[in-house]
PDB file of C-alpha atoms and ligand atoms in Angstrom:
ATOM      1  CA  UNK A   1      49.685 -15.933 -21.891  1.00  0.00           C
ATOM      2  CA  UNK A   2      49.068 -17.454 -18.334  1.00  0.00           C
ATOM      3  CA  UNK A   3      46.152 -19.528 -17.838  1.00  0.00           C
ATOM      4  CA  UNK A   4      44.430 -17.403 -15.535  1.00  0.00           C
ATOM      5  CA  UNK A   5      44.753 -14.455 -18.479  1.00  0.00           C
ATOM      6  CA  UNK A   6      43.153 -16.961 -20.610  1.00  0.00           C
ATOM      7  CA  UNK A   7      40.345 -17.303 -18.606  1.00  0.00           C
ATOM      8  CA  UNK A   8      39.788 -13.830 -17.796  1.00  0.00           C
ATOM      9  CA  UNK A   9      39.256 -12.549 -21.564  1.00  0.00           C
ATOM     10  CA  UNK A  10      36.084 -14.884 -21.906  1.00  0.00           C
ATOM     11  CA  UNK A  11      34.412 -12.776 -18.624  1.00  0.00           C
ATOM     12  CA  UNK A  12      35.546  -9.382 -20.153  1.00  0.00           C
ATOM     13  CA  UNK A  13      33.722 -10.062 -23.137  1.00  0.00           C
ATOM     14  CA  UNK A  14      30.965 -11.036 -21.140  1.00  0.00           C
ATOM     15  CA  UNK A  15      31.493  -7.740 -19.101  1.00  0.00           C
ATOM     16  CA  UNK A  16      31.468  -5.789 -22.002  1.00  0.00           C
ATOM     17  CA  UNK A  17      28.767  -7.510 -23.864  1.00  0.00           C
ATOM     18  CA  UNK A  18      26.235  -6.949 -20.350  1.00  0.00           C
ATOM     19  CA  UNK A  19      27.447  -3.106 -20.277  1.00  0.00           C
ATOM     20  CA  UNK A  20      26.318  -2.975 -23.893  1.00  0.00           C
ATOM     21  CA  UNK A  21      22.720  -5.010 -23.592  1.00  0.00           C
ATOM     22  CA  UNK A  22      22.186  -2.564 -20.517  1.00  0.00           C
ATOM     23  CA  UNK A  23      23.070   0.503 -22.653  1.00  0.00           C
ATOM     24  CA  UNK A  24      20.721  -0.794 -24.947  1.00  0.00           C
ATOM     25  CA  UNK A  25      17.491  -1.110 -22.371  1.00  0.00           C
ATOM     26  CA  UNK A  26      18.177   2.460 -21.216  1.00  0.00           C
ATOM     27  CA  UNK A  27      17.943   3.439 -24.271  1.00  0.00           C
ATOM     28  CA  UNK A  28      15.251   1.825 -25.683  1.00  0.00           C
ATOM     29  CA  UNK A  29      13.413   2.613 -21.820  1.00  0.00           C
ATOM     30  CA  UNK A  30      13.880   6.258 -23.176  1.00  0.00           C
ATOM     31  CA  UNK A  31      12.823   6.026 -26.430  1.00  0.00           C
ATOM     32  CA  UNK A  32       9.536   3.771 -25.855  1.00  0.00           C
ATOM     33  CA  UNK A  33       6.383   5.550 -24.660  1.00  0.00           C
ATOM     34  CA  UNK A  34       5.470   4.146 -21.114  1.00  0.00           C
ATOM     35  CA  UNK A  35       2.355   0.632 -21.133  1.00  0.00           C
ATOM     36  CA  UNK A  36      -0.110   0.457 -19.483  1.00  0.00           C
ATOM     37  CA  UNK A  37       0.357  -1.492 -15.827  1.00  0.00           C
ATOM     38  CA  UNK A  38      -2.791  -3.365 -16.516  1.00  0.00           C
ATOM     39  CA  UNK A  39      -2.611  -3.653 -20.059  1.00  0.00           C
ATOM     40  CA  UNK A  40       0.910  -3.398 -21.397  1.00  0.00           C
ATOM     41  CA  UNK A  41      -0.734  -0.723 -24.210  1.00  0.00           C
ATOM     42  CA  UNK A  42       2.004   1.865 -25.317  1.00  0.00           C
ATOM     43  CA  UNK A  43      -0.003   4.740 -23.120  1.00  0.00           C
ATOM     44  CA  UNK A  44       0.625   8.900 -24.252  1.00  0.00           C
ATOM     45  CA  UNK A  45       0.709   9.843 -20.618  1.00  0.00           C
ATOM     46  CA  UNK A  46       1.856   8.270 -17.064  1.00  0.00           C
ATOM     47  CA  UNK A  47      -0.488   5.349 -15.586  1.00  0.00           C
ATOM     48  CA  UNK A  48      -3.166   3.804 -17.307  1.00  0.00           C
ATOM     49  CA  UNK A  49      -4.634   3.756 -20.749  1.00  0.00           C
ATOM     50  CA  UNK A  50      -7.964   5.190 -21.093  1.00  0.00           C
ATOM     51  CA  UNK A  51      -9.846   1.404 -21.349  1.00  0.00           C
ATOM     52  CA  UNK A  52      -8.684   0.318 -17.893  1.00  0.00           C
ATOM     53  CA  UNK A  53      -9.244   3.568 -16.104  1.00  0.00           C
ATOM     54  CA  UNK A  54     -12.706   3.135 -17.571  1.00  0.00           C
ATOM     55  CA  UNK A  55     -12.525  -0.277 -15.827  1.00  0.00           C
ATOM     56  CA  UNK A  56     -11.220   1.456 -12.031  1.00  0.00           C
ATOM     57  CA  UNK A  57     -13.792   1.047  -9.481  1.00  0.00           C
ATOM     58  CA  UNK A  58     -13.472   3.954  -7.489  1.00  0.00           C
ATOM     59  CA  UNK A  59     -15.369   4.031  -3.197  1.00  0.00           C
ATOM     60  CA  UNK A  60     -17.304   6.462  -2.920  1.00  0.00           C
ATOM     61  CA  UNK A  61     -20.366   6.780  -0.239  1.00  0.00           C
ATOM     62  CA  UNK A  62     -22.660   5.603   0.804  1.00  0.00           C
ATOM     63  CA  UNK A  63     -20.320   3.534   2.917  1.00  0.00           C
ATOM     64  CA  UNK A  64     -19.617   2.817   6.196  1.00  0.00           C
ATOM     65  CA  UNK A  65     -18.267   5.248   8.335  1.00  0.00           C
ATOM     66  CA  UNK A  66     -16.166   3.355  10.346  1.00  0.00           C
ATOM     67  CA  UNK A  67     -14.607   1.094   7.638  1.00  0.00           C
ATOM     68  CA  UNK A  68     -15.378   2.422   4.321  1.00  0.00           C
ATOM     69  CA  UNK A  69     -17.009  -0.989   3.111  1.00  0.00           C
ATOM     70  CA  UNK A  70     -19.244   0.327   0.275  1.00  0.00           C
ATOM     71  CA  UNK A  71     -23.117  -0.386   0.893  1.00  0.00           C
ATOM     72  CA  UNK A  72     -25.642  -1.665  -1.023  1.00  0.00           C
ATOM     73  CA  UNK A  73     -27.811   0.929  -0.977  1.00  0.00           C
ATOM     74  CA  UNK A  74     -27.727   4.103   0.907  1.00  0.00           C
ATOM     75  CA  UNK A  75     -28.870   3.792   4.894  1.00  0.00           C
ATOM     76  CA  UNK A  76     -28.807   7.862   5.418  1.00  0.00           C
ATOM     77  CA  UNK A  77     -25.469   9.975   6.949  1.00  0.00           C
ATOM     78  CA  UNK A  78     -23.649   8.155   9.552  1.00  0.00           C
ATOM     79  CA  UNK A  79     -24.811   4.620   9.927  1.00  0.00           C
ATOM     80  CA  UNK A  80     -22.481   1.696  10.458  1.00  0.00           C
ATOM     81  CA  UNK A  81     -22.398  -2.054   8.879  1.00  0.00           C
ATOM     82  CA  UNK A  82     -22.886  -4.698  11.042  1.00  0.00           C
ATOM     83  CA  UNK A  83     -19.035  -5.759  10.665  1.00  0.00           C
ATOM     84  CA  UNK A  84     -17.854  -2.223  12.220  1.00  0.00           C
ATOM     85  CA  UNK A  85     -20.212  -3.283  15.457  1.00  0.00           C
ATOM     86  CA  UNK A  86     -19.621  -6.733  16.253  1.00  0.00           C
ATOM     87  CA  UNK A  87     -15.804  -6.752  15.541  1.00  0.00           C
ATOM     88  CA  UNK A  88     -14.933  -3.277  15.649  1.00  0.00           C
ATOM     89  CA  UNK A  89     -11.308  -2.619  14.498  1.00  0.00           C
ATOM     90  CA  UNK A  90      -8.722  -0.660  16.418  1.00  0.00           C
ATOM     91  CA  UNK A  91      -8.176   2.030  13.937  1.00  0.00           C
ATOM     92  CA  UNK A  92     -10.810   4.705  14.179  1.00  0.00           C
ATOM     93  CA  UNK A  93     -11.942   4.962  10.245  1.00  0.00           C
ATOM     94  CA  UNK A  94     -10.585   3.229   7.397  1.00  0.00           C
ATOM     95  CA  UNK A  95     -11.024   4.943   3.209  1.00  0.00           C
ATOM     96  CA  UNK A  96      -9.554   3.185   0.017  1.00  0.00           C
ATOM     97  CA  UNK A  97      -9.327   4.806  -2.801  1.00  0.00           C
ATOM     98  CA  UNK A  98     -10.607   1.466  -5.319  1.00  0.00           C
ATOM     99  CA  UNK A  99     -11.950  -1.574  -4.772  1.00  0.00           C
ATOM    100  CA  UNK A 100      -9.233  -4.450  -5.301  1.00  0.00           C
ATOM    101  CA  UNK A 101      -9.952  -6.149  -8.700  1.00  0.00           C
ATOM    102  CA  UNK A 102      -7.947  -6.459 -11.542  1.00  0.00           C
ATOM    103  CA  UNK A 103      -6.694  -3.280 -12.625  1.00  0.00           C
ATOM    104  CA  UNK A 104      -6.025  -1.984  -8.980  1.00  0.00           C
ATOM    105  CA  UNK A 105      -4.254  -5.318  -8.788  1.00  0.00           C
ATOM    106  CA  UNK A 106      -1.792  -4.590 -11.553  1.00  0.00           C
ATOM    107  CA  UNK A 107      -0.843  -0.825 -10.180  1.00  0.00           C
ATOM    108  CA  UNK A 108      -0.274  -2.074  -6.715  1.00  0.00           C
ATOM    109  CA  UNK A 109       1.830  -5.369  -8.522  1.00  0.00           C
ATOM    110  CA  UNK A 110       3.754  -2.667 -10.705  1.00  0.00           C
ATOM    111  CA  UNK A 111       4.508  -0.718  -7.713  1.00  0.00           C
ATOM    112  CA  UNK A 112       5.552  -3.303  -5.703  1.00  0.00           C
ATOM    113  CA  UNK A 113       7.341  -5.691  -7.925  1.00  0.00           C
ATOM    114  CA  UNK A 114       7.859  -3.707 -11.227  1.00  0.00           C
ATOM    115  CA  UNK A 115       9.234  -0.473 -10.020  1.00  0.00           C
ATOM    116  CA  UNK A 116       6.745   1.556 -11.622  1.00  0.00           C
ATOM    117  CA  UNK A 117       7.572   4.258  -8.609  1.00  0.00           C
ATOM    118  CA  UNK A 118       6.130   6.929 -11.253  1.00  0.00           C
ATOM    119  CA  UNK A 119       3.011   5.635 -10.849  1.00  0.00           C
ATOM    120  CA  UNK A 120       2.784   6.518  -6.832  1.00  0.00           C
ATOM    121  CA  UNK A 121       1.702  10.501  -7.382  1.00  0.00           C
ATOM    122  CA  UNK A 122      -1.041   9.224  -9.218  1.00  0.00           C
ATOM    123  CA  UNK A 123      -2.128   6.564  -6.619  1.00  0.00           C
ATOM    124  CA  UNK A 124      -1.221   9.363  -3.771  1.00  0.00           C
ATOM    125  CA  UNK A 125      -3.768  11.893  -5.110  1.00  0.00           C
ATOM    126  CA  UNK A 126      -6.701   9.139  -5.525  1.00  0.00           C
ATOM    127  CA  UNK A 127      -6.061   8.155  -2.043  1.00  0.00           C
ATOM    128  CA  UNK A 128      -5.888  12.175  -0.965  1.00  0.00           C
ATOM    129  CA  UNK A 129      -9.183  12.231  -2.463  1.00  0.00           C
ATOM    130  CA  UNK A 130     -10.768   9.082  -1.037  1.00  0.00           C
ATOM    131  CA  UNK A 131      -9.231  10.586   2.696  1.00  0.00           C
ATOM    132  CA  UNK A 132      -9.452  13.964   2.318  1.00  0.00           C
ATOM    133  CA  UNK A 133     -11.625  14.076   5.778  1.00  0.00           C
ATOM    134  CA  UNK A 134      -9.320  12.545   7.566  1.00  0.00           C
ATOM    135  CA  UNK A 135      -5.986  14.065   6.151  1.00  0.00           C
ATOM    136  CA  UNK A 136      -7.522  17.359   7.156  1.00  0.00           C
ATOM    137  CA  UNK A 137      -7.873  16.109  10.750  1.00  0.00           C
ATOM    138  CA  UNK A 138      -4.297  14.323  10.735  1.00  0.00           C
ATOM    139  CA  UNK A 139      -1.075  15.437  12.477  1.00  0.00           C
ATOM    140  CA  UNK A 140       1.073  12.894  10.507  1.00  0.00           C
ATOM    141  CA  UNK A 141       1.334   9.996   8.523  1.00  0.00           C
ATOM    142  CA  UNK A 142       2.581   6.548   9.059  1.00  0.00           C
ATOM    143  CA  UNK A 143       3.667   4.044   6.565  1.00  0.00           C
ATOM    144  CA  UNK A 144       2.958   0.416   7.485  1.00  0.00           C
ATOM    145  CA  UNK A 145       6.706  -0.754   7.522  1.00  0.00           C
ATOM    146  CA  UNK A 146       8.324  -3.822   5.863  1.00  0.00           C
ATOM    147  CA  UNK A 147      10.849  -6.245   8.505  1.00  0.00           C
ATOM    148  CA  UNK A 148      14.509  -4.498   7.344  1.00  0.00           C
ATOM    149  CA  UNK A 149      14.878  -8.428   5.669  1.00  0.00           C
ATOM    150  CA  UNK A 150      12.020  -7.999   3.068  1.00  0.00           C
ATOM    151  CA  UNK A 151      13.067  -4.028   2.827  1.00  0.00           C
ATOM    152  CA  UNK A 152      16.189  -5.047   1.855  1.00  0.00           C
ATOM    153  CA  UNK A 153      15.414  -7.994  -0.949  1.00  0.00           C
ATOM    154  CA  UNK A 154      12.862  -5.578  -2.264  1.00  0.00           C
ATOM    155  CA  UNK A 155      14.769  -2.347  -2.067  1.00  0.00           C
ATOM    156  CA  UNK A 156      11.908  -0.591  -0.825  1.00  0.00           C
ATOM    157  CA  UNK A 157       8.537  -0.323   0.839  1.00  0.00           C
ATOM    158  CA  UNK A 158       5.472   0.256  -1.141  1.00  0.00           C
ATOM    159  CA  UNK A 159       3.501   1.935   1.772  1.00  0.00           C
ATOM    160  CA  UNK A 160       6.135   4.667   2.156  1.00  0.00           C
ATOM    161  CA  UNK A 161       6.210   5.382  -1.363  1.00  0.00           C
ATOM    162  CA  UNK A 162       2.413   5.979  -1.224  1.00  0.00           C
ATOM    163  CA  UNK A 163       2.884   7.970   2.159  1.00  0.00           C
ATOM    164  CA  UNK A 164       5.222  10.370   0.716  1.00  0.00           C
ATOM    165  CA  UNK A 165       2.948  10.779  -2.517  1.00  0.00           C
ATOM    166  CA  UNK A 166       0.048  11.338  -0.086  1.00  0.00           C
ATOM    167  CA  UNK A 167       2.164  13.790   1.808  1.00  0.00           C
ATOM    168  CA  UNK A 168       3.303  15.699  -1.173  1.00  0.00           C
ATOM    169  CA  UNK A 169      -0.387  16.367  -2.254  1.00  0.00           C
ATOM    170  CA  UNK A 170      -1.617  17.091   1.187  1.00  0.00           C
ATOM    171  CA  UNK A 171       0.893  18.485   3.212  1.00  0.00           C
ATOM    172  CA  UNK A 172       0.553  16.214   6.204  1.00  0.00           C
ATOM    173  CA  UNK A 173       4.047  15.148   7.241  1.00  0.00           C
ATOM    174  CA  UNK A 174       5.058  11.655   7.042  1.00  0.00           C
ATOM    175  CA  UNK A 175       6.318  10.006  10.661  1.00  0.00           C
ATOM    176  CA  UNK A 176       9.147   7.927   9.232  1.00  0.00           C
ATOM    177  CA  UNK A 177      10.400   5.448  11.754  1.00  0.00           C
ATOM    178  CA  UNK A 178       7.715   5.971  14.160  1.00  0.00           C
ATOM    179  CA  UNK A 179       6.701   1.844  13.581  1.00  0.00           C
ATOM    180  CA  UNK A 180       9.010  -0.795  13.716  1.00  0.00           C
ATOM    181  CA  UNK A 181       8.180  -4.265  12.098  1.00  0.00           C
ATOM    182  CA  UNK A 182      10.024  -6.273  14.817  1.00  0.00           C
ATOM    183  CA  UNK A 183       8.751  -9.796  13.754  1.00  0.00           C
ATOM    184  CA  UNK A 184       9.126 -10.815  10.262  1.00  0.00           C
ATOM    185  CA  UNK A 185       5.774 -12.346   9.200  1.00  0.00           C
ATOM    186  CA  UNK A 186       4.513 -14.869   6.359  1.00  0.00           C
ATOM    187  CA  UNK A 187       3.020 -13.400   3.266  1.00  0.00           C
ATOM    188  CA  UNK A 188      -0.916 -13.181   4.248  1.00  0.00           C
ATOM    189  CA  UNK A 189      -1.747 -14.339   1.179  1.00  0.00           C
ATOM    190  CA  UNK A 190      -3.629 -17.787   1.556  1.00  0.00           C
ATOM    191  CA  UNK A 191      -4.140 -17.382   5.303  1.00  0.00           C
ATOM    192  CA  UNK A 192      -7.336 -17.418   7.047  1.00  0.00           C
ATOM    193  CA  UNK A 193      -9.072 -14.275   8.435  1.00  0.00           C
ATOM    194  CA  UNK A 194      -7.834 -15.731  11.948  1.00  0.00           C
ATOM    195  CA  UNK A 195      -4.473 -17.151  10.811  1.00  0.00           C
ATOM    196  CA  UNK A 196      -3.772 -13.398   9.245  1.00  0.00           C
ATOM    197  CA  UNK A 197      -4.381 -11.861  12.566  1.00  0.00           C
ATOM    198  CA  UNK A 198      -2.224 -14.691  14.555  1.00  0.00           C
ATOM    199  CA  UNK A 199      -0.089 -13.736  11.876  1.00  0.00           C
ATOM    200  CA  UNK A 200       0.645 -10.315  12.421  1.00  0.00           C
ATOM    201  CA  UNK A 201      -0.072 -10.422  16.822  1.00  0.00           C
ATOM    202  CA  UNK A 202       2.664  -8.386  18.312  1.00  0.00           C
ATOM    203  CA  UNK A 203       4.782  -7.512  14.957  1.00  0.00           C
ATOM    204  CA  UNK A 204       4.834  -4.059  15.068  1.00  0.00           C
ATOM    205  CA  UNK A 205       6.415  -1.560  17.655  1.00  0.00           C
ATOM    206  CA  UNK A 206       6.986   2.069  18.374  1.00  0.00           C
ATOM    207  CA  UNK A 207      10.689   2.156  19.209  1.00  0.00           C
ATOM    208  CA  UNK A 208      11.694   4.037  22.222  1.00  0.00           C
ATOM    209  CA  UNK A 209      13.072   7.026  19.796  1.00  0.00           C
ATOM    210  CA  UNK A 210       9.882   7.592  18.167  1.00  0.00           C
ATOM    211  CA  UNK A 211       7.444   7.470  21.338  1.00  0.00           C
ATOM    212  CA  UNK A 212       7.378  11.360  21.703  1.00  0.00           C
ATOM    213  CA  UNK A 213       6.568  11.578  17.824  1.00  0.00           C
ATOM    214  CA  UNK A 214       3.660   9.002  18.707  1.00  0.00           C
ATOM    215  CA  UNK A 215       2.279  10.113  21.973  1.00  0.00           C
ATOM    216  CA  UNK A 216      -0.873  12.648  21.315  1.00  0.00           C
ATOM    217  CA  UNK A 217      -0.823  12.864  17.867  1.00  0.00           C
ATOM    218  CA  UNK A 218      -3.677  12.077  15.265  1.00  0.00           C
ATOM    219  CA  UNK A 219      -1.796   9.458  12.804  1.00  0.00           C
ATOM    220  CA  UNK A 220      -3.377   8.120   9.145  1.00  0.00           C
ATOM    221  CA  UNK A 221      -2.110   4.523   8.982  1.00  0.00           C
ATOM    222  CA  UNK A 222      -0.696   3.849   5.045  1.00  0.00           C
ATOM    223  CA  UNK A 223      -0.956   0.436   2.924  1.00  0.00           C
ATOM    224  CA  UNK A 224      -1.314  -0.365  -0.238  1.00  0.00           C
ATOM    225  CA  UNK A 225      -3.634  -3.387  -0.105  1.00  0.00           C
ATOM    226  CA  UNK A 226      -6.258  -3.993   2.811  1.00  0.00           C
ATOM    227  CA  UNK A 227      -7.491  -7.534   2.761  1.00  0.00           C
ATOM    228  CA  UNK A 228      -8.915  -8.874   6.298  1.00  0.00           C
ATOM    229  CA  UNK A 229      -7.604  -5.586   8.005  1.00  0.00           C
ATOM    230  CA  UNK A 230      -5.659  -7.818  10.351  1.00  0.00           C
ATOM    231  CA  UNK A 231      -1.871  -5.702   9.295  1.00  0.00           C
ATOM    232  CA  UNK A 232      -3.350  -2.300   9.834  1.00  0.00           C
ATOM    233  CA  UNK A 233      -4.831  -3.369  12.856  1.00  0.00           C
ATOM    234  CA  UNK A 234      -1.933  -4.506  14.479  1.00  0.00           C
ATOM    235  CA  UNK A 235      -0.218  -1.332  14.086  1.00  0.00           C
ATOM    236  CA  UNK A 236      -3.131   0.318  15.147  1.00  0.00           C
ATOM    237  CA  UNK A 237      -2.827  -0.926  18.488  1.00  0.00           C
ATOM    238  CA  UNK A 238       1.143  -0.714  18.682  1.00  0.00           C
ATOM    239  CA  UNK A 239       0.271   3.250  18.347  1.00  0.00           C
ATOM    240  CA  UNK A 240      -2.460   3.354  20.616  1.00  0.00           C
ATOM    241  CA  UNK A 241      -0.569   1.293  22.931  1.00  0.00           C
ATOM    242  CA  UNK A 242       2.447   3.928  22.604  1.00  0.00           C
ATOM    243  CA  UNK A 243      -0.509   7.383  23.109  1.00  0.00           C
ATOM    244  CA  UNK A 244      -1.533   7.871  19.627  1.00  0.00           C
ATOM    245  CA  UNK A 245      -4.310  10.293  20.248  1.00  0.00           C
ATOM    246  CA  UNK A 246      -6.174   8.789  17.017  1.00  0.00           C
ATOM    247  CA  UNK A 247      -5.345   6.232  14.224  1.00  0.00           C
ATOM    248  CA  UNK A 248      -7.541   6.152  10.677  1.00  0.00           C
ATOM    249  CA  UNK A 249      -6.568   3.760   7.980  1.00  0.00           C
ATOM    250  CA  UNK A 250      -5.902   5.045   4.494  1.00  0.00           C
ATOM    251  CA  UNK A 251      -5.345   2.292   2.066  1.00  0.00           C
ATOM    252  CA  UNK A 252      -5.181   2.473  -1.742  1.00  0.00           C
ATOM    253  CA  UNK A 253      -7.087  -0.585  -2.289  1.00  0.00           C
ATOM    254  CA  UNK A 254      -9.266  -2.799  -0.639  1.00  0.00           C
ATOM    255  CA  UNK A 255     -11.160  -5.866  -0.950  1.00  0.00           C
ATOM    256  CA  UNK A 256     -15.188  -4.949  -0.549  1.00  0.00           C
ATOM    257  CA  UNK A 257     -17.673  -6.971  -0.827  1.00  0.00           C
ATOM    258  CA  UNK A 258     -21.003  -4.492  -0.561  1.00  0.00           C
ATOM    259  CA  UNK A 259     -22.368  -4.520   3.063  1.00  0.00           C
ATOM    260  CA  UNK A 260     -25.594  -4.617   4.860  1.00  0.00           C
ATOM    261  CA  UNK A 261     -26.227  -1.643   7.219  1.00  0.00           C
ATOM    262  CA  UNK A 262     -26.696  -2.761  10.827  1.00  0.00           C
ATOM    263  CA  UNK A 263     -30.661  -2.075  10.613  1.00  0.00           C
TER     264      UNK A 263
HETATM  265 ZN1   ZN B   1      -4.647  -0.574 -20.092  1.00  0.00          ZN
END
């Protein structure tokens, strides 16, 4: 026996013995009954056991119009908070589905990190219902992209996930390709409201090839997550800037602190 032979039987063993431990974890994938994303509770269904859905904070109105920040109490049809007016964003309206707190935290974390991808129907139809206005107004939808660098360590984008779930429910077609994330960006996690919007300035495009699929069309903006608004704005005006008749936001969670009307 050669030396190199020698060597090689110790890393076939190891071969095998990884084969088998893998063979193991599909199996026992198939056997257990699906947890919980919030939880980790063995759950009878898909998604969440009943205790955390209990937990869900769904938006519903009275909210803003423009932005789809919850209010305190209701103002009457049609009135605006005082955020929408001074700093108006350049999407037309923004709905979330739930507030971002704990439990919306883990689906969006098993989504994105946990590939939990049988969880995006679900998340697709609470969106569907939390944008059902604006789906039935929209020509197509756009998924806010990932630079090709993070798509590629992550093996795919969360917002297109939820776009197709969205467009299976709906029917609205998704616009794949129509933006571009030409700039790869820091996490906006930890950054200021301003920093977040440096952040993102002039990351997004609408490549030459997609400008017809742009120009005069009503789009729905998709994310998974809307902090300071600052990502979804920037490819709100990379649209507009390319003839998008319209752009609304849909996001499946947001961070909302209740408002104040503007009166
Ligand atoms: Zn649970």
């Amino acid at each position: 026996m050669t030396l190199s032979a020698g060597i090689a039987v110790p890393t076939q063993i190891k071969r095998v013995a990884e084969a088998m431990r893998a063979a193991m974890r599909a199996t026992l994938d198939l056997a257990l009954p699906p947890l919980c994303p919030a939880c980790r509770e063995p759950v009878a269904g898909q998604g969440l056991c009943p205790a955390c859905w209990s937990k869900l904070s769904f938006i519903a109105r009275p909210y803003c119009e423009r932005l789809g920040i919850p209010f305190v109490y209701d103002p009457g049809p049609g009135i605006l908070s005082m955020e929408a007016i001074a700093d108006p964003p350049a999407y037309h309206r923004a709905r979330a589905a739930v507030r971002f707190d704990e439990i919306s935290r883990a689906l969006v974390h098993a989504l994105k990190y946990g590939d939990r991808l049988d969880l995006a129907p679900m998340m697709g139809r609470w969106i569907c219902h939390a944008g059902r206005e604006l789906l039935a107004e929209a020509d197509a939808l756009v998924a806010v992209p990932l630079h090709w660098r993070r798509l590629w360590a992550r093996r795919f984008n969360q917002s297109a996930m939820l776009a197709a779930a969205i467009s299976a429910e709906s029917g609205v077609p998704v616009a794949a390709a129509a933006l571009k994330r030409v700039k790869p960006t820091a996490q906006q996690v930890g950054l200021s409201r301003t920093e977040r919007a440096k952040n993102v300035q002039g990351a997004f495009r609408v490549p030459q090839e997609s400008k017809a699929a742009v120009a005069g069309r009503r789009l729905i903006l998709v994310d998974d997550v809307l902090t300071s608004g600052a990502t979804v704005d920037a490819c709100a005006r990379a649209l507009l800037r390319a003839g998008a008749a319209n752009v609304d936001v849909l996001i499946f969670a947001r961070v909302a602190e209740a408002v104040r009307t503007s009166i």
